[in-house]
Coordinates of C-alpha atoms in Angstrom, one line a residue:
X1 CA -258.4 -101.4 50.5
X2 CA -261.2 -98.7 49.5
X3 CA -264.3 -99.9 49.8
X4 CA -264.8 -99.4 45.6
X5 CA -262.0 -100.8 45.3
X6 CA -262.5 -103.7 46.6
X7 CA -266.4 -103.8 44.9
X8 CA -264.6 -103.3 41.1
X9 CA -262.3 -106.7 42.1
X10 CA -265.5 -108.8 43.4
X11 CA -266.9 -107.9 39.8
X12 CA -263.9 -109.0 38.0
X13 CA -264.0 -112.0 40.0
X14 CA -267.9 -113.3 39.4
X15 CA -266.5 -113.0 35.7
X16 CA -264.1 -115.2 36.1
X17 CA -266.4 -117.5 37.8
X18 CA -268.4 -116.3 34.7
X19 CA -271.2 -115.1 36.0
X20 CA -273.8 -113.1 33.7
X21 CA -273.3 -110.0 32.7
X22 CA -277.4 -109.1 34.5
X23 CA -276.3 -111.1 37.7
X24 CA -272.8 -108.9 37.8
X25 CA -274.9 -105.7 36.9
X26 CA -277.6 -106.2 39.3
X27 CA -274.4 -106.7 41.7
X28 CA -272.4 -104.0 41.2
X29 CA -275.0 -101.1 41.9
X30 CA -276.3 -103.0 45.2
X31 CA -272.7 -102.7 45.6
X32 CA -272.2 -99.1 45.0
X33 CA -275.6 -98.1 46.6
X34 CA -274.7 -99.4 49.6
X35 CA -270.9 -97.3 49.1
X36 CA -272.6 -94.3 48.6
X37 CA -274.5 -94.7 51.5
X38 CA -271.0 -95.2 53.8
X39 CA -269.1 -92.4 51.9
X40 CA -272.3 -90.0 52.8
X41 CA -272.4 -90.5 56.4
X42 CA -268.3 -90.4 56.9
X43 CA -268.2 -87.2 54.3
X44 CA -264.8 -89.5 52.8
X45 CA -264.0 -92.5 50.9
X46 CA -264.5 -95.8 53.5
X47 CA -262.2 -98.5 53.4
X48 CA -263.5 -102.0 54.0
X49 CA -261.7 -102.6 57.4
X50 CA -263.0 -99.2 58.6
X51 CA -267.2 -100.6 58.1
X52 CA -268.9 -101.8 61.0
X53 CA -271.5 -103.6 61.8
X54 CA -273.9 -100.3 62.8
X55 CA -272.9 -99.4 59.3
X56 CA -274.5 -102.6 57.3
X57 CA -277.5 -102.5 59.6
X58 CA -277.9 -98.4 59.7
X59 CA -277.8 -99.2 55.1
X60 CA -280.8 -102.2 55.0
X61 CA -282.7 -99.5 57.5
X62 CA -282.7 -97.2 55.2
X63 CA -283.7 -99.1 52.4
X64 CA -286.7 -100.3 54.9
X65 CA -287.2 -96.1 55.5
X66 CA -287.0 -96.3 51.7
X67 CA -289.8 -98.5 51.2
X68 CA -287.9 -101.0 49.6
X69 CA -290.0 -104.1 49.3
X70 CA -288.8 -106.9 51.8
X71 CA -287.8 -109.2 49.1
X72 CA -285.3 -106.4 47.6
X73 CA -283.9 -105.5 50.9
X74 CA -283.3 -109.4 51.2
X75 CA -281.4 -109.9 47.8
X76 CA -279.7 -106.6 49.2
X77 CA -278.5 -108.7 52.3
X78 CA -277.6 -111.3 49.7
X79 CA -275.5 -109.8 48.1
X80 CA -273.6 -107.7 50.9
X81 CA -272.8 -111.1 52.5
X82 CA -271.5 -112.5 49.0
X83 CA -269.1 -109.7 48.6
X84 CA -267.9 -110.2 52.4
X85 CA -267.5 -113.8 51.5
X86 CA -265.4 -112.9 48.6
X87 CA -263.0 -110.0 50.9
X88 CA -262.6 -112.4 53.6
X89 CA -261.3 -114.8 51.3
X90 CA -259.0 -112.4 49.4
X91 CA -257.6 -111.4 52.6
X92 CA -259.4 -108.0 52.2
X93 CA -260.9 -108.1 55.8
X94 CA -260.3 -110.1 58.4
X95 CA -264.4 -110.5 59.7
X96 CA -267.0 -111.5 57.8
X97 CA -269.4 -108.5 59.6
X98 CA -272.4 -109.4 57.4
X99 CA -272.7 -112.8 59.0
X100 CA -273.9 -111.2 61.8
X101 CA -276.8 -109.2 60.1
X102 CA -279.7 -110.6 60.7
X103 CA -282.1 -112.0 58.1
X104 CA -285.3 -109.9 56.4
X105 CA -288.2 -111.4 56.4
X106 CA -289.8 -111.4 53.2
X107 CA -293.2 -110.6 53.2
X108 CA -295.1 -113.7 50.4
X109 CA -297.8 -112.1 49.0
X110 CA -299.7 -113.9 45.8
X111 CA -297.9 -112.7 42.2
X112 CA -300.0 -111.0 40.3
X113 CA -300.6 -112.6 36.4
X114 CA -303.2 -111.5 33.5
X115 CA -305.6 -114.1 31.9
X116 CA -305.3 -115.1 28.2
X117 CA -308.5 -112.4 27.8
X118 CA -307.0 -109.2 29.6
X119 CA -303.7 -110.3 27.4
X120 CA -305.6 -109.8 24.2
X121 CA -306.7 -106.6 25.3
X122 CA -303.4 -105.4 26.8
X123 CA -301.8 -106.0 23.1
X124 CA -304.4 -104.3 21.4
X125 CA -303.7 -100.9 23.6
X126 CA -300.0 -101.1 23.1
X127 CA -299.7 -98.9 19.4
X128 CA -296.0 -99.7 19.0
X129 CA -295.8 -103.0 16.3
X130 CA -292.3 -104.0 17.6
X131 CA -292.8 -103.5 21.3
X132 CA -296.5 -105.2 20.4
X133 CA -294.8 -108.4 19.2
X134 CA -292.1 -108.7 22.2
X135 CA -295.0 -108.7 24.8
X136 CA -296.4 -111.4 22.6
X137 CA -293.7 -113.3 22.5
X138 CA -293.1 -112.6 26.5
X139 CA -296.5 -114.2 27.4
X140 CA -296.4 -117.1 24.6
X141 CA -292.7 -118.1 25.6
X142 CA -292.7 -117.1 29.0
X143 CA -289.3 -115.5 28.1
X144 CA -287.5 -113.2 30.7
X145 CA -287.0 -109.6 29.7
X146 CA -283.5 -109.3 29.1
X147 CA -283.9 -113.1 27.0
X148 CA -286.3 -110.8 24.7
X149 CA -283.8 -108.4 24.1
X150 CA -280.6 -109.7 23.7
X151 CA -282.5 -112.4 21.4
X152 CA -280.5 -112.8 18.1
X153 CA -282.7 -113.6 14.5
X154 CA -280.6 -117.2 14.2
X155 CA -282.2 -118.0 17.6
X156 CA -285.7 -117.9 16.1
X157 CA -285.9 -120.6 14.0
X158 CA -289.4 -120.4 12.7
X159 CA -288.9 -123.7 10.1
X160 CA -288.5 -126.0 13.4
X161 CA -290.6 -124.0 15.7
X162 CA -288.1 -123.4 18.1
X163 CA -287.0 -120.5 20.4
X164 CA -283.4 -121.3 21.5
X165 CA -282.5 -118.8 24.9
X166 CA -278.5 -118.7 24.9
X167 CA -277.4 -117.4 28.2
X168 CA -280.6 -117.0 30.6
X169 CA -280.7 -116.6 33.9
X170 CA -277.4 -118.3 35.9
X171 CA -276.1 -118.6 31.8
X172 CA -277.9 -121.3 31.0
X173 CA -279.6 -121.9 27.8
X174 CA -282.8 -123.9 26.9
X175 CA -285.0 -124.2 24.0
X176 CA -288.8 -123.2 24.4
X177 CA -291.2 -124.5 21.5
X178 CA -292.4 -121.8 19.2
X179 CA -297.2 -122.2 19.2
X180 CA -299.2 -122.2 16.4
X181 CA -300.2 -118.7 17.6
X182 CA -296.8 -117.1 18.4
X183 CA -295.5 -118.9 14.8
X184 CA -298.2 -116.8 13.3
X185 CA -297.2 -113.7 15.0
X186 CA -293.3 -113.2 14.5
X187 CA -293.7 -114.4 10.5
X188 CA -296.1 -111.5 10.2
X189 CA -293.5 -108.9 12.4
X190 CA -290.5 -110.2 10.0
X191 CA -292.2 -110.1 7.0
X192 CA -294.3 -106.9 8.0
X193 CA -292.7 -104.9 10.8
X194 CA -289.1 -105.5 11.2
X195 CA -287.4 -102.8 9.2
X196 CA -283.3 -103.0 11.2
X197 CA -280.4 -104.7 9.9
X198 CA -279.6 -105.2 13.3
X199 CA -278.6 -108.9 14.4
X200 CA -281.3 -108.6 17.2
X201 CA -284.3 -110.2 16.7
X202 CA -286.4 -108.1 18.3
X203 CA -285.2 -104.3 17.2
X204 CA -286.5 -100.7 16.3
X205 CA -284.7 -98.9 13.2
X206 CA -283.4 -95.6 14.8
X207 CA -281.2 -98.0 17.6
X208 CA -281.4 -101.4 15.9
X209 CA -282.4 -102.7 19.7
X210 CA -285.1 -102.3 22.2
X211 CA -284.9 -101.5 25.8
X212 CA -286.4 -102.7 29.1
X213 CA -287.3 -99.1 29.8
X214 CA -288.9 -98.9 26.3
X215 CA -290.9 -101.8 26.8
X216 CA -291.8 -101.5 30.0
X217 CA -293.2 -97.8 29.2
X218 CA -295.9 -99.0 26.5
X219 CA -296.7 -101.8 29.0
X220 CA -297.4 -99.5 31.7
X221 CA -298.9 -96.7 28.8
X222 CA -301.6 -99.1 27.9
X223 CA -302.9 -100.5 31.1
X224 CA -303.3 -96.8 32.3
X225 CA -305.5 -96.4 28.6
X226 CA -307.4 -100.1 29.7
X227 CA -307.6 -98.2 33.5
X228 CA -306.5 -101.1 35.0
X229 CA -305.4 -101.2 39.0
X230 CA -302.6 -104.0 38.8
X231 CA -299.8 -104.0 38.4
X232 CA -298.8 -105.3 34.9
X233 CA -295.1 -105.4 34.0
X234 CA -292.4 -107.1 31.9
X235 CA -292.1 -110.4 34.4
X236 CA -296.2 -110.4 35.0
X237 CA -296.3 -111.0 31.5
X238 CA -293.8 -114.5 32.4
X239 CA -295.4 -115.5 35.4
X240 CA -298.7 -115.1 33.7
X241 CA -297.2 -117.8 31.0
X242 CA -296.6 -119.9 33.6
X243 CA -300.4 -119.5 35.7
X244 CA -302.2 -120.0 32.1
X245 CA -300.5 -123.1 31.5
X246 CA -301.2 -124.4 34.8
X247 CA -305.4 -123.3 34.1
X248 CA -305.0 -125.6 31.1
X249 CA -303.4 -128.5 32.4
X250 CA -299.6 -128.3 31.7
X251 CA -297.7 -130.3 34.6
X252 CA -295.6 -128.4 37.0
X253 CA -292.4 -130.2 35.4
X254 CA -293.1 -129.1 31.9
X255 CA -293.7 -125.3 33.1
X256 CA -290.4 -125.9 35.2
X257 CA -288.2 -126.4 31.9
X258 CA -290.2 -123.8 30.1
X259 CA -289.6 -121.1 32.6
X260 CA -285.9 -122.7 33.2
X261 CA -286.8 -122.9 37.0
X262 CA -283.6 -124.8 38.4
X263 CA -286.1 -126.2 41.4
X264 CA -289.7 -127.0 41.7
X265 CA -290.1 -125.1 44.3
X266 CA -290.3 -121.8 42.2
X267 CA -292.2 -122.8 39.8
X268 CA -294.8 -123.2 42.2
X269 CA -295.6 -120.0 42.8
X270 CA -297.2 -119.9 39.8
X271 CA -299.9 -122.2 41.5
X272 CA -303.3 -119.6 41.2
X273 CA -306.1 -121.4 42.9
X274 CA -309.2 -119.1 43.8
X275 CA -311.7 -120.1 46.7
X276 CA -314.4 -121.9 43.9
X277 CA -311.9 -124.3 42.7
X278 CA -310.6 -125.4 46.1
X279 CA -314.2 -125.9 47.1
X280 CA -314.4 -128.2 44.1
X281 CA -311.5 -130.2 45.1
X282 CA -312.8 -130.3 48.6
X283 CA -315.6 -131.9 47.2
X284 CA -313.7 -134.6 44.9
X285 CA -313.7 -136.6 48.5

């Protein structure tokens, strides 16, 4: 079987085993990156049993030569092995090559977050009111981009103070509680801002939606007009939910069902602790 061919059937198939659309996305143009790759080097469409090993490994090299970050090339592995699970299975190939690639080895650096202060200032350089209000509600609810977007208006529900997610991450849904501050907030942008009879909450008048690359634009727009050197995008904004929490006392456990972590283990990452307040703990003894 042709190599796409065989990548448009693995998509069919994590629907069926209804995965999200963003997981099956994500998927498919690993998928058809890594195609493009064979198909370039043999000058002709590849069929699945004709891939070797030299081929997978010659692919994550030059994503490395790429200077794709170790953690992407490692979700690239991921994947690549998930879809030779899924041929091997279906008969499609009779060796399961990418069980012989070995592993990348991700690189853990400390994530980068914004404090509560650099947050105000960060929303008062973005000039857009809509795209103002989703970062709000990114750092207030911790909420994952494509959460924000595909956000409907009956999901807000402002009189019980309740954010309900339908469909995060791995399809499962959870409901954050709406703050005093972010309450505040999204009754002044639907009383004041929100001009689209669009069914999306969050949504501009021309398209009656917003978009990741929109929103990630006016992020990166105004920390160039605040000249700042980090790094501040859509997920920083999350993950800085999470740290500021943490500085205030929340309990790993309650950030863990806010974020929708399915383990501990990520939601510790989010642990920030700078030389002065380890020296203080040191002390406690």
């Amino acid at each position: 079987m042709l190599l796409n061919q065989a990548i448009k059937g693995f998509s069919k198939h994590m629907e069926l085993i209804d995965r999200s659309r963003e997981t099956i996305r994500g998927y498919d143009h690993e998928l058809m990156s890594c195609s493009n790759f064979v198909t370039v080097k043999y000058n002709c469409p590849v069929y699945v049993e004709d891939i070797g090993l030299q081929d997978l490994e010659d692919y994550l090299l030059h994503e490395k030569e790429r200077g794709i970050a170790s953690a992407s090339r490692s979700r690239s592995l991921y994947i690549i092995k998930s879809f030779y699970n899924y041929c091997c299975k279906k008969d499609i190939c009779t060796k399961n090559l990418a069980s012989l690639l070995e592993p990348v080895k991700v690189k853990q650096k400390e994530r980068a977050f914004i404090t509560e202060t650099e947050f105000h200032d960060l929303v008062k350089a973005i000039d857009h009111p809509v795209i103002r209000t989703v970062v709000q509600t990114m750092f207030y609810t911790g909420g994952r981009m494509s959460e924000m977007i595909n956000l409907k208006l009956e999901e807000v529900d402002l009189k019980n103070n309740v954010l309900h997610i339908i469909e995060g991450k791995g399809k499962k849904d959870r409901d954050v509680p709406i703050s005093d501050k972010l309450h505040s907030i999204l009754t002044h942008y639907l009383t004041h801002i929100r001009e689209s009879e669009s069914g999306r909450f969050f949504a501009i008048e021309s398209t009656g939606k917003v978009s990741n690359s929109y929103i990630n634009r006016y992020i990166h727009d105004a920390t160039d007009k605040l000249g700042w050197d980090k790094d501040v995008s859509a997920h920083v904004l999350r993950h800085s939910f999470g740290t500021n929490l943490l500085e205030n006392g929340a309990s790993l456990v309650s950030i863990q069902k806010l974020l929708g972590h399915a383990n501990l283990v990520v939601t510790s990452r989010y642990l920030h602790q700078d030389m002065n307040k380890l020296n203080a703990a040191v002390n406690l003894l």
